[in-house]
């Protein structure tokens, strides 16, 4: 619908739980960019073009609210720091953490609010052999920050892209949205910093979710993705002065052993 290549439903049987829907094949974007490293920029440029279409879909959706943003970040101390790493969080941690959450929520809510897929990453984007792109897993879509899905794509938890590729495509995306007054008022640097803050919110959530998937659901394979997620977290916290205190805390207690192997 609306020019978005989502699966088409042909038949539904609720009693048996079967669906008949269009098949995008089994080529995920993840495998394509791994197999064709020389074409990563052009491939991702095509995908950001798709995202530009997705974000403009006009329909009624749940709002990506402040309470939802905060609940997602709460997974970080609850599941990652406390349960996976076994840390005891002292009184010194909580004011620093609260400041991080407040800043990230304010930044997210200040962005233009658009259609957000919420899982716009390389395992949900299909590359059919006949050409084009396919997009899976729309069920968690919300109305939320413009940069959220862009972060999911360019700061993917399952593959890392060169910083210059991220920067070039973020700027291309900013230019595609210059008709929006809020985007128009932002410099390229300000837009990229907003993208970075949105990434920090998402990756704090992902560290918590991956920990929960391992500990509660027995899906230990997600532990392998935590080091990259924490690298993203550390890079943003180190580069933005507003998160310096949090970065120093992470340096002291988390970053030397982000998997808790020495525990």
Protein backbone atom coordinates (compact mmCIF):
# COMPACT_ATOMS: atom_id res chain seq x y z
CA UNK A 1 0.00 0.00 0.00
CA UNK A 2 1.03 3.63 -0.56
CA UNK A 3 3.91 2.50 -2.75
CA UNK A 4 5.50 0.46 0.04
CA UNK A 5 6.59 -3.08 -0.96
CA UNK A 6 4.99 -4.99 1.90
CA UNK A 7 3.81 -8.61 1.54
CA UNK A 8 0.39 -8.99 -0.06
CA UNK A 9 -2.10 -11.22 1.76
CA UNK A 10 -3.95 -13.62 -0.54
CA UNK A 11 -5.79 -15.73 2.04
CA UNK A 12 -6.12 -15.99 5.83
CA UNK A 13 -7.34 -18.93 7.92
CA UNK A 14 -7.60 -17.78 11.53
CA UNK A 15 -8.67 -21.20 12.84
CA UNK A 16 -5.54 -22.98 11.64
CA UNK A 17 -3.26 -19.95 11.82
CA UNK A 18 -2.22 -20.09 8.16
CA UNK A 19 -1.56 -17.16 5.85
CA UNK A 20 -1.00 -17.11 2.11
CA UNK A 21 1.09 -14.10 1.16
CA UNK A 22 3.47 -12.91 -1.52
CA UNK A 23 7.01 -14.26 -1.38
CA UNK A 24 10.01 -11.92 -1.43
CA UNK A 25 12.44 -14.85 -1.53
CA UNK A 26 15.20 -15.50 1.01
CA UNK A 27 17.81 -12.85 0.12
CA UNK A 28 18.08 -10.48 3.05
CA UNK A 29 19.76 -7.11 2.67
CA UNK A 30 22.30 -8.36 5.23
CA UNK A 31 23.59 -11.06 2.92
CA UNK A 32 23.61 -8.79 -0.11
CA UNK A 33 25.77 -6.07 1.48
CA UNK A 34 28.10 -8.72 2.92
CA UNK A 35 28.51 -10.31 -0.53
CA UNK A 36 28.87 -7.01 -2.41
CA UNK A 37 30.96 -4.68 -0.21
CA UNK A 38 31.94 -2.54 -3.19
CA UNK A 39 28.26 -1.74 -3.82
CA UNK A 40 27.22 -0.94 -0.25
CA UNK A 41 26.74 2.79 -0.82
CA UNK A 42 24.56 2.36 -3.90
CA UNK A 43 22.54 -0.43 -2.27
CA UNK A 44 21.93 1.57 0.90
CA UNK A 45 21.09 4.63 -1.16
CA UNK A 46 18.30 2.64 -2.81
CA UNK A 47 17.08 1.48 0.61
CA UNK A 48 17.02 5.03 2.00
CA UNK A 49 14.91 5.92 -1.03
CA UNK A 50 12.46 3.23 0.08
CA UNK A 51 12.57 4.61 3.61
CA UNK A 52 11.74 8.06 2.31
CA UNK A 53 8.55 6.56 0.87
CA UNK A 54 7.75 4.55 4.01
CA UNK A 55 8.15 7.54 6.32
CA UNK A 56 5.61 9.55 4.31
CA UNK A 57 2.84 6.95 4.62
CA UNK A 58 -0.17 8.71 6.12
CA UNK A 59 -2.21 6.47 8.38
CA UNK A 60 -3.40 6.26 11.97
CA UNK A 61 -0.80 4.65 14.21
CA UNK A 62 0.03 4.43 17.92
CA UNK A 63 2.23 7.31 19.03
CA UNK A 64 5.86 6.66 19.95
CA UNK A 65 5.26 8.37 23.27
CA UNK A 66 7.59 9.57 26.01
CA UNK A 67 6.49 6.67 28.20
CA UNK A 68 7.33 4.17 25.43
CA UNK A 69 10.75 5.72 24.82
CA UNK A 70 11.53 5.60 28.55
CA UNK A 71 10.23 2.05 28.98
CA UNK A 72 12.54 0.91 26.18
CA UNK A 73 15.58 2.55 27.76
CA UNK A 74 14.70 1.04 31.14
CA UNK A 75 15.59 -2.34 29.63
CA UNK A 76 19.26 -1.28 29.69
CA UNK A 77 19.76 -1.07 33.48
CA UNK A 78 17.20 -3.79 34.20
CA UNK A 79 18.28 -6.53 31.80
CA UNK A 80 21.75 -5.61 30.58
CA UNK A 81 23.51 -3.94 33.50
CA UNK A 82 21.83 -5.75 36.39
CA UNK A 83 20.87 -9.17 35.08
CA UNK A 84 23.39 -9.90 32.34
CA UNK A 85 26.46 -8.13 33.74
CA UNK A 86 25.49 -8.61 37.38
CA UNK A 87 26.26 -5.00 38.31
CA UNK A 88 24.93 -3.40 41.47
CA UNK A 89 23.80 0.08 40.48
CA UNK A 90 24.65 2.62 43.18
CA UNK A 91 23.11 6.01 43.96
CA UNK A 92 25.82 7.63 41.81
CA UNK A 93 24.49 5.94 38.67
CA UNK A 94 20.87 7.03 38.69
CA UNK A 95 21.18 10.84 38.30
CA UNK A 96 23.58 10.30 35.38
CA UNK A 97 21.20 7.80 33.82
CA UNK A 98 18.18 10.06 34.33
CA UNK A 99 19.97 12.92 32.59
CA UNK A 100 20.77 10.70 29.59
CA UNK A 101 17.15 9.55 29.32
CA UNK A 102 15.78 13.08 29.64
CA UNK A 103 18.03 14.36 26.86
CA UNK A 104 17.24 11.48 24.52
CA UNK A 105 13.49 11.74 25.04
CA UNK A 106 13.53 15.50 24.46
CA UNK A 107 15.51 15.06 21.26
CA UNK A 108 13.23 12.32 19.92
CA UNK A 109 10.02 14.23 20.64
CA UNK A 110 11.41 17.40 19.02
CA UNK A 111 11.88 15.65 15.66
CA UNK A 112 9.25 15.63 12.90
CA UNK A 113 6.90 12.74 13.69
CA UNK A 114 6.36 10.33 10.80
CA UNK A 115 5.55 6.70 10.00
CA UNK A 116 8.15 4.60 11.84
CA UNK A 117 8.55 0.90 10.98
CA UNK A 118 10.68 0.35 14.15
CA UNK A 119 12.64 -2.62 12.76
CA UNK A 120 13.95 -1.20 9.51
CA UNK A 121 17.16 -3.24 9.42
CA UNK A 122 19.04 -5.65 7.18
CA UNK A 123 17.17 -8.77 8.30
CA UNK A 124 13.74 -7.31 7.54
CA UNK A 125 14.59 -5.82 4.15
CA UNK A 126 14.47 -8.37 1.36
CA UNK A 127 16.16 -8.16 -2.05
CA UNK A 128 14.13 -10.34 -4.44
CA UNK A 129 16.01 -11.90 -7.36
CA UNK A 130 13.59 -10.20 -9.77
CA UNK A 131 14.74 -6.80 -8.51
CA UNK A 132 13.37 -4.16 -6.20
CA UNK A 133 13.06 -4.39 -2.44
CA UNK A 134 10.64 -6.00 0.00
CA UNK A 135 9.89 -4.99 3.57
CA UNK A 136 8.75 -7.31 6.37
CA UNK A 137 7.44 -6.97 9.94
CA UNK A 138 5.21 -3.91 9.93
CA UNK A 139 3.32 -5.00 13.04
CA UNK A 140 5.15 -2.68 15.48
CA UNK A 141 4.82 0.49 13.38
CA UNK A 142 4.21 3.76 15.22
CA UNK A 143 4.18 7.48 14.57
CA UNK A 144 7.53 8.69 15.81
CA UNK A 145 10.88 10.42 15.16
CA UNK A 146 12.01 10.95 11.57
CA UNK A 147 15.52 9.62 12.21
CA UNK A 148 14.50 6.39 13.97
CA UNK A 149 14.29 4.07 10.96
CA UNK A 150 17.33 5.74 9.41
CA UNK A 151 19.29 4.78 12.54
CA UNK A 152 17.96 1.22 12.37
CA UNK A 153 19.29 0.97 8.81
CA UNK A 154 22.64 2.80 9.01
CA UNK A 155 23.57 1.76 12.57
CA UNK A 156 22.33 -1.79 12.12
CA UNK A 157 22.85 -4.12 15.08
CA UNK A 158 23.93 -6.92 12.72
CA UNK A 159 26.40 -5.16 10.41
CA UNK A 160 28.59 -2.08 10.73
CA UNK A 161 28.99 0.46 7.94
CA UNK A 162 31.82 2.94 7.50
CA UNK A 163 31.19 6.32 9.20
CA UNK A 164 31.51 8.18 5.90
CA UNK A 165 28.72 6.07 4.43
CA UNK A 166 26.49 6.88 7.39
CA UNK A 167 27.30 10.58 7.13
CA UNK A 168 26.69 10.77 3.39
CA UNK A 169 23.34 8.98 3.54
CA UNK A 170 22.16 10.94 6.58
CA UNK A 171 22.86 14.15 4.67
CA UNK A 172 21.06 12.80 1.59
CA UNK A 173 18.07 12.01 3.79
CA UNK A 174 18.12 15.47 5.36
CA UNK A 175 18.02 17.01 1.91
CA UNK A 176 15.11 14.77 0.91
CA UNK A 177 13.14 16.24 3.84
CA UNK A 178 13.97 19.92 3.35
CA UNK A 179 10.31 20.61 2.58
CA UNK A 180 9.64 20.01 6.29
CA UNK A 181 10.04 23.29 8.24
CA UNK A 182 11.69 21.55 11.21
CA UNK A 183 14.29 19.89 9.01
CA UNK A 184 14.80 23.08 7.04
CA UNK A 185 15.68 24.88 10.28
CA UNK A 186 18.41 22.35 11.14
CA UNK A 187 22.01 22.56 9.94
CA UNK A 188 23.57 19.35 8.58
CA UNK A 189 25.55 19.04 11.83
CA UNK A 190 22.45 19.48 13.99
CA UNK A 191 20.55 16.90 11.93
CA UNK A 192 23.39 14.40 12.27
CA UNK A 193 23.60 14.96 16.04
CA UNK A 194 19.87 14.29 16.27
CA UNK A 195 20.44 11.07 14.32
CA UNK A 196 23.23 10.14 16.77
CA UNK A 197 21.03 10.75 19.82
CA UNK A 198 18.25 8.66 18.30
CA UNK A 199 20.80 5.91 17.75
CA UNK A 200 21.84 6.05 21.38
CA UNK A 201 18.23 5.60 22.50
CA UNK A 202 17.75 2.64 20.17
CA UNK A 203 20.99 0.91 21.10
CA UNK A 204 20.42 1.25 24.83
CA UNK A 205 17.09 -0.47 24.20
CA UNK A 206 18.71 -3.14 22.01
CA UNK A 207 21.33 -4.02 24.63
CA UNK A 208 18.48 -4.60 27.06
CA UNK A 209 16.36 -6.56 24.60
CA UNK A 210 19.23 -8.80 23.50
CA UNK A 211 20.02 -9.52 27.17
CA UNK A 212 16.37 -10.37 27.85
CA UNK A 213 16.16 -12.61 24.78
CA UNK A 214 19.14 -14.54 26.12
CA UNK A 215 18.25 -14.74 29.80
CA UNK A 216 14.47 -15.04 29.68
CA UNK A 217 13.86 -16.64 26.29
CA UNK A 218 16.96 -18.83 25.95
CA UNK A 219 18.08 -17.19 22.69
CA UNK A 220 21.77 -16.94 23.50
CA UNK A 221 22.76 -16.11 19.90
CA UNK A 222 21.76 -12.49 20.54
CA UNK A 223 24.68 -12.12 22.94
CA UNK A 224 26.96 -12.07 19.90
CA UNK A 225 25.38 -8.78 18.81
CA UNK A 226 25.90 -6.93 22.10
CA UNK A 227 29.55 -5.86 21.52
CA UNK A 228 28.63 -3.96 18.35
CA UNK A 229 25.62 -2.39 20.06
CA UNK A 230 27.81 -1.21 22.94
CA UNK A 231 30.39 0.10 20.48
CA UNK A 232 27.68 2.29 18.98
CA UNK A 233 26.69 3.46 22.48
CA UNK A 234 30.27 4.26 23.46
CA UNK A 235 31.03 6.11 20.23
CA UNK A 236 28.10 8.50 20.63
CA UNK A 237 28.69 9.07 24.33
CA UNK A 238 32.37 9.79 23.73
CA UNK A 239 31.73 12.22 20.88
CA UNK A 240 28.93 14.28 22.44
CA UNK A 241 29.90 16.33 25.54
CA UNK A 242 26.38 16.14 26.99
CA UNK A 243 26.95 12.40 27.62
CA UNK A 244 30.48 12.67 29.03
CA UNK A 245 29.51 11.61 32.57
CA UNK A 246 27.69 8.55 31.26
CA UNK A 247 30.65 7.66 29.04
CA UNK A 248 33.00 7.85 32.03
CA UNK A 249 30.68 5.55 33.99
CA UNK A 250 30.56 3.09 31.08
CA UNK A 251 34.35 3.20 30.79
CA UNK A 252 34.70 2.32 34.45
CA UNK A 253 32.12 -0.46 34.73
CA UNK A 254 31.00 -1.78 31.34
CA UNK A 255 33.21 -1.15 28.32
CA UNK A 256 36.26 -3.15 29.46
CA UNK A 257 34.06 -6.28 29.49
CA UNK A 258 30.72 -5.61 27.70
CA UNK A 259 29.76 -9.28 27.74
CA UNK A 260 30.53 -9.78 31.43
CA UNK A 261 32.79 -12.73 30.64
CA UNK A 262 35.10 -12.07 33.58
CA UNK A 263 32.24 -12.21 36.05
